[in-house]
Each structure stands twice: as structure tokens, then as C-alpha cells.
Tab-separated table of C-alpha atoms in Angstrom:
chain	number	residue	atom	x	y	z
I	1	UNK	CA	-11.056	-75.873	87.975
I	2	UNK	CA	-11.224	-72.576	86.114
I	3	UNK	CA	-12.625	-70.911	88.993
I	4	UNK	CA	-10.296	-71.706	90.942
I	5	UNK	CA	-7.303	-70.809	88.810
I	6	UNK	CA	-8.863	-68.125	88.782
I	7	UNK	CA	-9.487	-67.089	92.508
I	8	UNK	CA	-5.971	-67.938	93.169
I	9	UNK	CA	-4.701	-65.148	91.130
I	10	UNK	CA	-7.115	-62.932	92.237
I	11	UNK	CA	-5.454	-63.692	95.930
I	12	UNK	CA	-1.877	-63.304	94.916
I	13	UNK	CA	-0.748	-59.698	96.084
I	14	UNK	CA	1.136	-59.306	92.819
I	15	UNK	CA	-1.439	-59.578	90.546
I	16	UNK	CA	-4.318	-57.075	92.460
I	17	UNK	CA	-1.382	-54.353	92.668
I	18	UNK	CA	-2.052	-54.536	88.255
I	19	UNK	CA	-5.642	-55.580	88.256
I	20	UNK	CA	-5.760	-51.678	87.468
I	21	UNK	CA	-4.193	-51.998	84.353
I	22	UNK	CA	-4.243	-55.120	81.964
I	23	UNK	CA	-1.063	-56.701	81.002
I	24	UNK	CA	-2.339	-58.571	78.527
I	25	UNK	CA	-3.910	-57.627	74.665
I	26	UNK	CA	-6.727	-59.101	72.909
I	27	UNK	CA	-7.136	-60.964	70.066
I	28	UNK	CA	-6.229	-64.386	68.440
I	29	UNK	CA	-2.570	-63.832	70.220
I	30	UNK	CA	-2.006	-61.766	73.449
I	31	UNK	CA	0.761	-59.871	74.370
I	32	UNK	CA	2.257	-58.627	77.322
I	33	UNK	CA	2.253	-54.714	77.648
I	34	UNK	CA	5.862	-53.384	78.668
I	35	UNK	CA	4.040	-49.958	79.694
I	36	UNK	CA	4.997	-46.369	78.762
I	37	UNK	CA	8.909	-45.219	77.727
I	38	UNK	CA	9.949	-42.720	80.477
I	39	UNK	CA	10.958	-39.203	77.823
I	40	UNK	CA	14.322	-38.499	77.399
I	41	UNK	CA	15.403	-35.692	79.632
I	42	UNK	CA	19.230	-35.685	78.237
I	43	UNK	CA	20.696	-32.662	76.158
I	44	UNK	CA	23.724	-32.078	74.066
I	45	UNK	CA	25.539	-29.255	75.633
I	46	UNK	CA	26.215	-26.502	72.839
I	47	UNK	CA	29.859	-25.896	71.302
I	48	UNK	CA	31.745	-23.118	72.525
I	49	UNK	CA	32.737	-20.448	69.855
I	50	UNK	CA	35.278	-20.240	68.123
I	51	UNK	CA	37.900	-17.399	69.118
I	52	UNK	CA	37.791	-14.255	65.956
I	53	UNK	CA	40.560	-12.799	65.624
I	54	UNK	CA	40.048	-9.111	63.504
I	55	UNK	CA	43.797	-9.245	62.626
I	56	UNK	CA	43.902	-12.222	61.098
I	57	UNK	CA	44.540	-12.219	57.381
I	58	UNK	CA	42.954	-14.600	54.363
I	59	UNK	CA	45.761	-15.931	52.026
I	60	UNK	CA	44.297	-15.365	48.179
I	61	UNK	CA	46.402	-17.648	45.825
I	62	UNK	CA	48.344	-15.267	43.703
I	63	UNK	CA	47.681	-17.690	40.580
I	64	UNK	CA	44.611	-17.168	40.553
I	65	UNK	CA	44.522	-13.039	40.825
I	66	UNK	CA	46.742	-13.824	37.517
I	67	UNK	CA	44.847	-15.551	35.208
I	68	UNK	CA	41.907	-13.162	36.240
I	69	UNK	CA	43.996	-9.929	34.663
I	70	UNK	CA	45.347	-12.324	31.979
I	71	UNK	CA	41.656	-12.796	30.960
I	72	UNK	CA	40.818	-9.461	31.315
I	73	UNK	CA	43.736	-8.309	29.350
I	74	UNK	CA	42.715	-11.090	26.900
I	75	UNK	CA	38.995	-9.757	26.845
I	76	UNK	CA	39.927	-5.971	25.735
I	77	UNK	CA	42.508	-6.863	23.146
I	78	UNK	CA	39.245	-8.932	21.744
I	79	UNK	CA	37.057	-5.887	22.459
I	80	UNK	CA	39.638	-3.527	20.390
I	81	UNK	CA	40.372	-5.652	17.570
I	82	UNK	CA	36.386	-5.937	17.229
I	83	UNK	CA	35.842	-2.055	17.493
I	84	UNK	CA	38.824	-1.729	15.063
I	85	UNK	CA	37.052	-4.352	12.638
I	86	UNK	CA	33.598	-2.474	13.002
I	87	UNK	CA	35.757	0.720	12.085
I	88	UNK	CA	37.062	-0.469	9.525
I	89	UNK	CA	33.393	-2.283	7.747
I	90	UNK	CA	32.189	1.080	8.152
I	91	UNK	CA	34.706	2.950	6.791
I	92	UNK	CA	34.787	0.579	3.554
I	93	UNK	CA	30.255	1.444	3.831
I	94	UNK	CA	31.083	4.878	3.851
I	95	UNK	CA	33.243	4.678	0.454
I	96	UNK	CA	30.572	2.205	-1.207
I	97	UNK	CA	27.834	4.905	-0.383
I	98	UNK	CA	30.103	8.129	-1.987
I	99	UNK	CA	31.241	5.635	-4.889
I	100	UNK	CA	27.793	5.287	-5.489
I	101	UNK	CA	27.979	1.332	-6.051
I	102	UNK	CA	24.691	-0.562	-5.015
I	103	UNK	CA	24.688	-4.373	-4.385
I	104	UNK	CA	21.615	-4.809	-6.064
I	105	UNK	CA	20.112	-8.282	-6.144
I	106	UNK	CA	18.322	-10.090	-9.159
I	107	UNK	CA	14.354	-9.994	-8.745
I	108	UNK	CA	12.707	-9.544	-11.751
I	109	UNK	CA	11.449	-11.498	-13.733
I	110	UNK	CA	9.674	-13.122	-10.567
I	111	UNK	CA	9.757	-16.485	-12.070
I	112	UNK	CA	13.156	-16.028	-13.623
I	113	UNK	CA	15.039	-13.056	-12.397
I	114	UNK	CA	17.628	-11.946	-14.384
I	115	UNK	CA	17.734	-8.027	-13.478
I	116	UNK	CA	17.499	-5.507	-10.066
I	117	UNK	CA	14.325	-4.054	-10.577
I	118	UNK	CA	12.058	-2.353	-7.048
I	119	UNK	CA	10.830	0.877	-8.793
I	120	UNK	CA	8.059	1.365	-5.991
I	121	UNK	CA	11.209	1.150	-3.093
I	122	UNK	CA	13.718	2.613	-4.437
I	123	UNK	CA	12.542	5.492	-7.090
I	124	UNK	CA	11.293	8.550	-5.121
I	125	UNK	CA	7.431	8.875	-5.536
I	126	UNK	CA	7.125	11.733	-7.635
I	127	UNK	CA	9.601	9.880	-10.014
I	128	UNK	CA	7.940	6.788	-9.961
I	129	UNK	CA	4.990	7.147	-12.474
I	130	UNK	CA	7.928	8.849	-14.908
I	131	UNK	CA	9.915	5.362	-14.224
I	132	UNK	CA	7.030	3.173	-15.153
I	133	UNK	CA	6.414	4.646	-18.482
I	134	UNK	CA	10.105	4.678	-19.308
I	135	UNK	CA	9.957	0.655	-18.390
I	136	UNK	CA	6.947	0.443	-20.121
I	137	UNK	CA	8.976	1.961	-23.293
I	138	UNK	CA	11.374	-0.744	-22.961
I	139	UNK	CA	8.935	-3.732	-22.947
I	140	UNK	CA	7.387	-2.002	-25.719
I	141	UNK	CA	11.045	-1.755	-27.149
I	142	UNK	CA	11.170	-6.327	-27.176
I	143	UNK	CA	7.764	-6.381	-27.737
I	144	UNK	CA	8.256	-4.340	-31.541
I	145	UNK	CA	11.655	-6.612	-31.962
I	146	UNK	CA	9.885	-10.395	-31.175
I	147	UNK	CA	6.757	-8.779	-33.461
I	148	UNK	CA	9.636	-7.919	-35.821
I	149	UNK	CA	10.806	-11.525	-36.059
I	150	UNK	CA	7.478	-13.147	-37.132
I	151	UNK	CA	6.656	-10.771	-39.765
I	152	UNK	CA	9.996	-11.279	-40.792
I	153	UNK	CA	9.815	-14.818	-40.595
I	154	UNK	CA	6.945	-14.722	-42.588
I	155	UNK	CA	8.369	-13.081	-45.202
I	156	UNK	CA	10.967	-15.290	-45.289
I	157	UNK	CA	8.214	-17.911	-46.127
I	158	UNK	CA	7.212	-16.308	-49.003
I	159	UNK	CA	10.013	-16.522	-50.594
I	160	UNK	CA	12.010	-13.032	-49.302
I	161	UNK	CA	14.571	-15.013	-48.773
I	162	UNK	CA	16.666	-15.923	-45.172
I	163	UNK	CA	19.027	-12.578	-44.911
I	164	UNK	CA	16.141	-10.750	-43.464
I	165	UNK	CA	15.422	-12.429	-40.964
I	166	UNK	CA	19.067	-13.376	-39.610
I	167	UNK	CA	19.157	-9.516	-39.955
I	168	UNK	CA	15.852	-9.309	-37.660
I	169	UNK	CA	17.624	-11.811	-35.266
I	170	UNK	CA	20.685	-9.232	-34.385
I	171	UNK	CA	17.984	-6.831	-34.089
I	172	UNK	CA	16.900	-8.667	-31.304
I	173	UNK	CA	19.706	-10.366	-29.871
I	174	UNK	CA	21.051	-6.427	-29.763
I	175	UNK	CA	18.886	-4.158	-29.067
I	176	UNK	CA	16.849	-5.664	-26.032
I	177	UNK	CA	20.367	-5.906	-23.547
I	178	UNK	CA	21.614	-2.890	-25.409
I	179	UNK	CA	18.585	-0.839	-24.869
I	180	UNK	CA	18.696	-1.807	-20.917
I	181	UNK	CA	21.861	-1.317	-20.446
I	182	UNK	CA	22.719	1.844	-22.612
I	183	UNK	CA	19.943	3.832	-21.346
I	184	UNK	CA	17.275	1.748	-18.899
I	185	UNK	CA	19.928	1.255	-15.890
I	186	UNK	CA	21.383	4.542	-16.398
I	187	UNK	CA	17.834	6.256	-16.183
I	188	UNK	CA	16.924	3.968	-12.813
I	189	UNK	CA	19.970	5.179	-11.184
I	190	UNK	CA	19.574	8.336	-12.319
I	191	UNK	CA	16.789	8.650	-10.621
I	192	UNK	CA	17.559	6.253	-7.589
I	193	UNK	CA	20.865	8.313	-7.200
I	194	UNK	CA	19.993	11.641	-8.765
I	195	UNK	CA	23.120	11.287	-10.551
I	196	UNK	CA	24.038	14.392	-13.400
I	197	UNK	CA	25.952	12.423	-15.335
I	198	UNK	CA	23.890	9.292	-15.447
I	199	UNK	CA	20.878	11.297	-16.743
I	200	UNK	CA	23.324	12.943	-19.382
I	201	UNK	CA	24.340	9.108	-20.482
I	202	UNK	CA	20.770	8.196	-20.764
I	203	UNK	CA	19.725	11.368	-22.893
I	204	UNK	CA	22.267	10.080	-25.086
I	205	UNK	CA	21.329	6.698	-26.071
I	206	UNK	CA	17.549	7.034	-25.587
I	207	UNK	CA	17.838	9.952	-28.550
I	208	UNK	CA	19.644	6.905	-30.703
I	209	UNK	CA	16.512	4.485	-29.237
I	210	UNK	CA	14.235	7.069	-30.721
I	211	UNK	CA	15.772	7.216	-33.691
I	212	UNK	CA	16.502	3.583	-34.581
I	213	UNK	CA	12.038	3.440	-33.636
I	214	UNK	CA	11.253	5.650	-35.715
I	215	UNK	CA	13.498	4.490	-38.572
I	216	UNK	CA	11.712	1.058	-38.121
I	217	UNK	CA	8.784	2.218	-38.367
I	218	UNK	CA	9.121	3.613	-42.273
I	219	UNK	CA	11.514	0.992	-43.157
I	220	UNK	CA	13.607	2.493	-45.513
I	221	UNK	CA	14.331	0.955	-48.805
I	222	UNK	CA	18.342	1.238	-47.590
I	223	UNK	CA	19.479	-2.504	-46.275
I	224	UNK	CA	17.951	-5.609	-48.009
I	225	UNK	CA	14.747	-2.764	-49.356
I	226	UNK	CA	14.174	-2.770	-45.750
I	227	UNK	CA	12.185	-5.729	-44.835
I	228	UNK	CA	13.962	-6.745	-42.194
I	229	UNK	CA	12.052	-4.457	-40.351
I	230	UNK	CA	8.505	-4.366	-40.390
I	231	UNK	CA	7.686	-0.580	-40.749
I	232	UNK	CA	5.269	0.919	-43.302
I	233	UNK	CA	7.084	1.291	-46.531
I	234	UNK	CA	7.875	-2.781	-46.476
I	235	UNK	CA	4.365	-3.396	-45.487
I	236	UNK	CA	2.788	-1.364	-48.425
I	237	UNK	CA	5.027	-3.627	-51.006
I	238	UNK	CA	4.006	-6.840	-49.974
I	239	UNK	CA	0.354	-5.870	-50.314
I	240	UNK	CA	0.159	-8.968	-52.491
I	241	UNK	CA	1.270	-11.510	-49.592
I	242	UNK	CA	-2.007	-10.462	-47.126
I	243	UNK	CA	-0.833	-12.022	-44.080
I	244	UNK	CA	3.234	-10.885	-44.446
I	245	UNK	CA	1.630	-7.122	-45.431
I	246	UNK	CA	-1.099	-7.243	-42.659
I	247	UNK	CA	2.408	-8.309	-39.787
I	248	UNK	CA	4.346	-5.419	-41.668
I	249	UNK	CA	1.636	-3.373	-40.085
I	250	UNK	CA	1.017	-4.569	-37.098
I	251	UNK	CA	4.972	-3.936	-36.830
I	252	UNK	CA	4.198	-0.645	-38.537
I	253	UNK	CA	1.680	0.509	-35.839
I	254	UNK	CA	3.905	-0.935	-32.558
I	255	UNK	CA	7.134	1.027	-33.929
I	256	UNK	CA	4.872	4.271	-33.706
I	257	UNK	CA	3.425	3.757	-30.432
I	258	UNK	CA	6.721	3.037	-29.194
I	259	UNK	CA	8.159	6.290	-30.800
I	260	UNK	CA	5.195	8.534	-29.252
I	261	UNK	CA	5.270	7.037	-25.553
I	262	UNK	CA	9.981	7.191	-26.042
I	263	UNK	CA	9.376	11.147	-26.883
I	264	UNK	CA	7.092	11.647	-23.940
I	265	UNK	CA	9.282	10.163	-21.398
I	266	UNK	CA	12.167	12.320	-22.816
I	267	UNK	CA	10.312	15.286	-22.553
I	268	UNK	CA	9.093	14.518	-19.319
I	269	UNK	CA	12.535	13.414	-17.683
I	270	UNK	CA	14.548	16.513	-19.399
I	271	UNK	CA	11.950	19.083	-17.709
I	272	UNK	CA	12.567	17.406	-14.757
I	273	UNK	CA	16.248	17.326	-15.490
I	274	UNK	CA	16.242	21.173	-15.913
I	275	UNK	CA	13.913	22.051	-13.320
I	276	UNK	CA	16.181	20.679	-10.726
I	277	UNK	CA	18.843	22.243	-11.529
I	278	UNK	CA	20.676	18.986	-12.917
I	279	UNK	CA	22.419	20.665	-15.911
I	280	UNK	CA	24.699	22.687	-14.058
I	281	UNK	CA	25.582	20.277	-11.759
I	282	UNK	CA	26.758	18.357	-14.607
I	283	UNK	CA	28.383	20.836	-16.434
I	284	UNK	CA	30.560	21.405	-13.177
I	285	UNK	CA	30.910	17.768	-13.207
I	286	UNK	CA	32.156	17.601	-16.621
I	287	UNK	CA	34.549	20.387	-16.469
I	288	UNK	CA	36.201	18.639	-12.725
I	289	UNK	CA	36.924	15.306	-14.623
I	290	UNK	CA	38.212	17.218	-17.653
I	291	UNK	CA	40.284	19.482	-15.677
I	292	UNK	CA	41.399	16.046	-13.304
I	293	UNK	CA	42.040	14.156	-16.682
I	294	UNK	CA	44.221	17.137	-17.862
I	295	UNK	CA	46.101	17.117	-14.665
């Protein structure tokens, strides 16, 4: 039967004209093939320009050409008030430099700073070794008046009774802010700022630090017999105490030392005063502010 079926296709005209080409897939399901898709041969004719026309004009919105020179106007009244503000920071710069006032910030003690203190950035080099020493003279300065307390203290032990060592106390309390203030600073700016008249303040009241050291150090019999202070002439009468006569001289021999090293660094910073020519300029500075005062 299958045969057959399939000789009578075979013999039907329609199906030989395809017997080139199968119309029918493989597989599980068959399909029938629809054949190729004849290409497209349409095209989309192209637009035609646009007519130009060089006369034409282009409306700008006048709005907008405002607010662009209100801005600008806007942006140089900011520029000028800024140049007048820089101006004016400099000008008020200018006077702080002539003045001669430093904003100086507190760095020393490093743990607990409590002064302006940058010798090696601020004192010129050749100064700087003249600087030290003086600094050094004014540790040495609260190192004599804290040694001055315990011998003083001791004393007071042994029976010298507590007026001396109140006495050793304001010693203290006074001379170690005194002593930076009255001559320390003035020196460091002297030298930061080469300043006449700050050198002639400091030769002033390091001659009275000089003084008051070596008056410590010989102790006097002249307030309370002078053991208040441990110098030499204290030291020798209380011989019988050994450990309040052997602090008297301990005192004795830090009062000297800081007597010798004071009398250098006046020496060395009055050569350099006069070498430089720093006495006339402060004579000349002296007589303007007397003859401005007078005026």
C-alpha cells in the first residue's frame, strides 16, 4: 500500500516540478518550507532642504543678556571689595611689622608651655650661642632660688625660725617672672629685632640681676642675719647644723657660678652692642622720644 502511495505522488505533475527541492523538514515533527523572502528593493526618498535664508535674524531674549551683566557687575563689586579687604590686611601687616609686635605662640616648656621660646629660628646664628648662655643664666637664676628654698627650709627645721623662709618664698615667687620679664624677653627681642632700646632695657636690669647674685652669694648679715639666702657668710655660722651649713654652700657655690656665667654674657652682649654700632642708634633714639615727649 505504501508503494503505491507512493508511486502515485511520484506521477502527479505537481509534486516532480519540487522533487528538486524538499518541502518538508526532518525530525520528530516536519514542517513545510515556505522558501526564500524575495529582498526588499523599496527606498525612502530623502527630504528636501530646507530653504537658508543669510538675512534672517536670531531673536536673543533680552532677559537673559541682563542678568548676564547683572552678574558680571555683581562679580567685580565682589572682586573690589576683596582686593580692598586684601589692601587693607596688608596695610594693618605692614604697621604690625614697623610696630615691632610679634604674635608669638607658647612652646616651651614642651610638656607645659607657658612662654615663646625658638632661639635656633628666630635668633640670627652668630647670636645664637650668646642667647643660649644668657638662657642658661636664667635657669641657673630658678635653679639658685628652688636650692635657696631647701636650705632655707632646713634651717627653718632647726629651729631658725619661719620668717626666713617666707622671705626665701618671695625670693622665688619674684625673681624667676621678674628676671624673664625685666631682662630675658627684652634680650630675645633684642636680638630677634636688633632693637637699641631693648638692649639698653636689658643692660639695665641684668646689672640689678648681677647684683642681687652676687649679694646672695655672701649673704649679708643685713635682713633676718641673712639666712634667708644661702650665701657664704650664713653657711659659715651654722657650721654646727652639718646638713643646713653643707645646703648654705651648695647655695653658696650656685650663687657664684651664676654671677661668673651673668658677667660673661654682659660682656659678651655689650661688645656686641658697641661693635654694631647700637649705642648711637639709641642715643638718637632717646633724644627723638625726648624731643617728641617735649613737643
Amino acid at each position: 500500500m505504501i508503494c503505491m502511495f507512493r508511486f502515485y505522488l511520484l506521477q502527479d505533475p505537481a509534486v516532480r516540478k519540487g522533487s528538486g527541492q524538499s518541502s518538508y523538514g526532518g525530525g520528530a515533527f516536519y514542517t513545510t518550507n515556505t522558501g526564500s523572502v524575495p529582498p526588499a528593493t523599496s527606498r525612502l526618498s530623502p527630504l528636501s532642504p530646507e530653504p537658508y535664508d543669510r538675512g534672517a535674524t536670531i531673536d536673543i531674549p533680552l532677559d537673559s543678556a541682563k542678568d548676564l551683566k547683572a552678574k558680571e557687575k555683581e562679580l567685580q563689586a565682589k572682586e573690589a571689595e576683596l582686593k580692598k579687604r586684601e589692601q587693607e590686611l596688608k596695610r594693618k601687616e605692614d604697621v604690625i611689622a614697623r610696630s615691632g609686635i610679634v604674635i608669638e605662640e607658647k612652646n616651651w616648656p614642651p610638656y607645659f608651655p607657658i612662654i615663646h621660646h625658638d632661639i635656633a629660628n628666630e635668633i640670627p646664628i652668630h647670636l645664637q650661642k650668646m642667647q643660649y648662655v644668657a638662657f642658661t643664666t636664667f635657669l641657673g637664676l630658678v635653679l639658685c632660688l628652688s636650692w635657696n628654698i631647701v636650705a632655707v627650709t632646713t634651717a627653718w627645721i632647726k629651729g631658725e625660725g619661719p620668717t626666713i623662709w617666707f622671705l626665701a618664698i618671695i625670693y622665688f615667687i619674684s625673681g624667676v617672672p621678674g628676671g624673664y620679664v625685666l631682662w630675658y624677653r627684652p634680650l630675645y627681642r633684642a636680638m630677634r629685632t636688633d632693637s637699641a632700646l631693648k638692649f639698653g632695657w636689658f643692660f639695665m636690669f641684668y646689672l640689678l640681676h648681677i647684683g642681687f647674685c652676687i649679694f646672695a652669694a655672701v649673704a649679708p648679715p643685713i635682713i633676718f642675719k641673712g639666712k634667708s639666702l644661702a650665701g657664704i657668710l650664713p653657711a659659715i655660722d651654722l657650721l654646727g647644723h652639718a646638713l643646713v651649713g653643707i645646703f648654705y654652700f651648695i647655695g653658696f657655690g650656685l650663687f657664684c657660678i651664676e654671677s661668673l656665667l651673668s658677667v660673661w654674657v654682659i660682656q659678651q652682649v655689650y661688645m656686641y652692642f658697641r661693635g654694631s654700632g647700637k649705642a648711637v642708634e639709641m642715643k638718637r633714639e632717646a633724644a627723638t622720644r625726648t624731643m617728641m615727649a617735649a613737643l
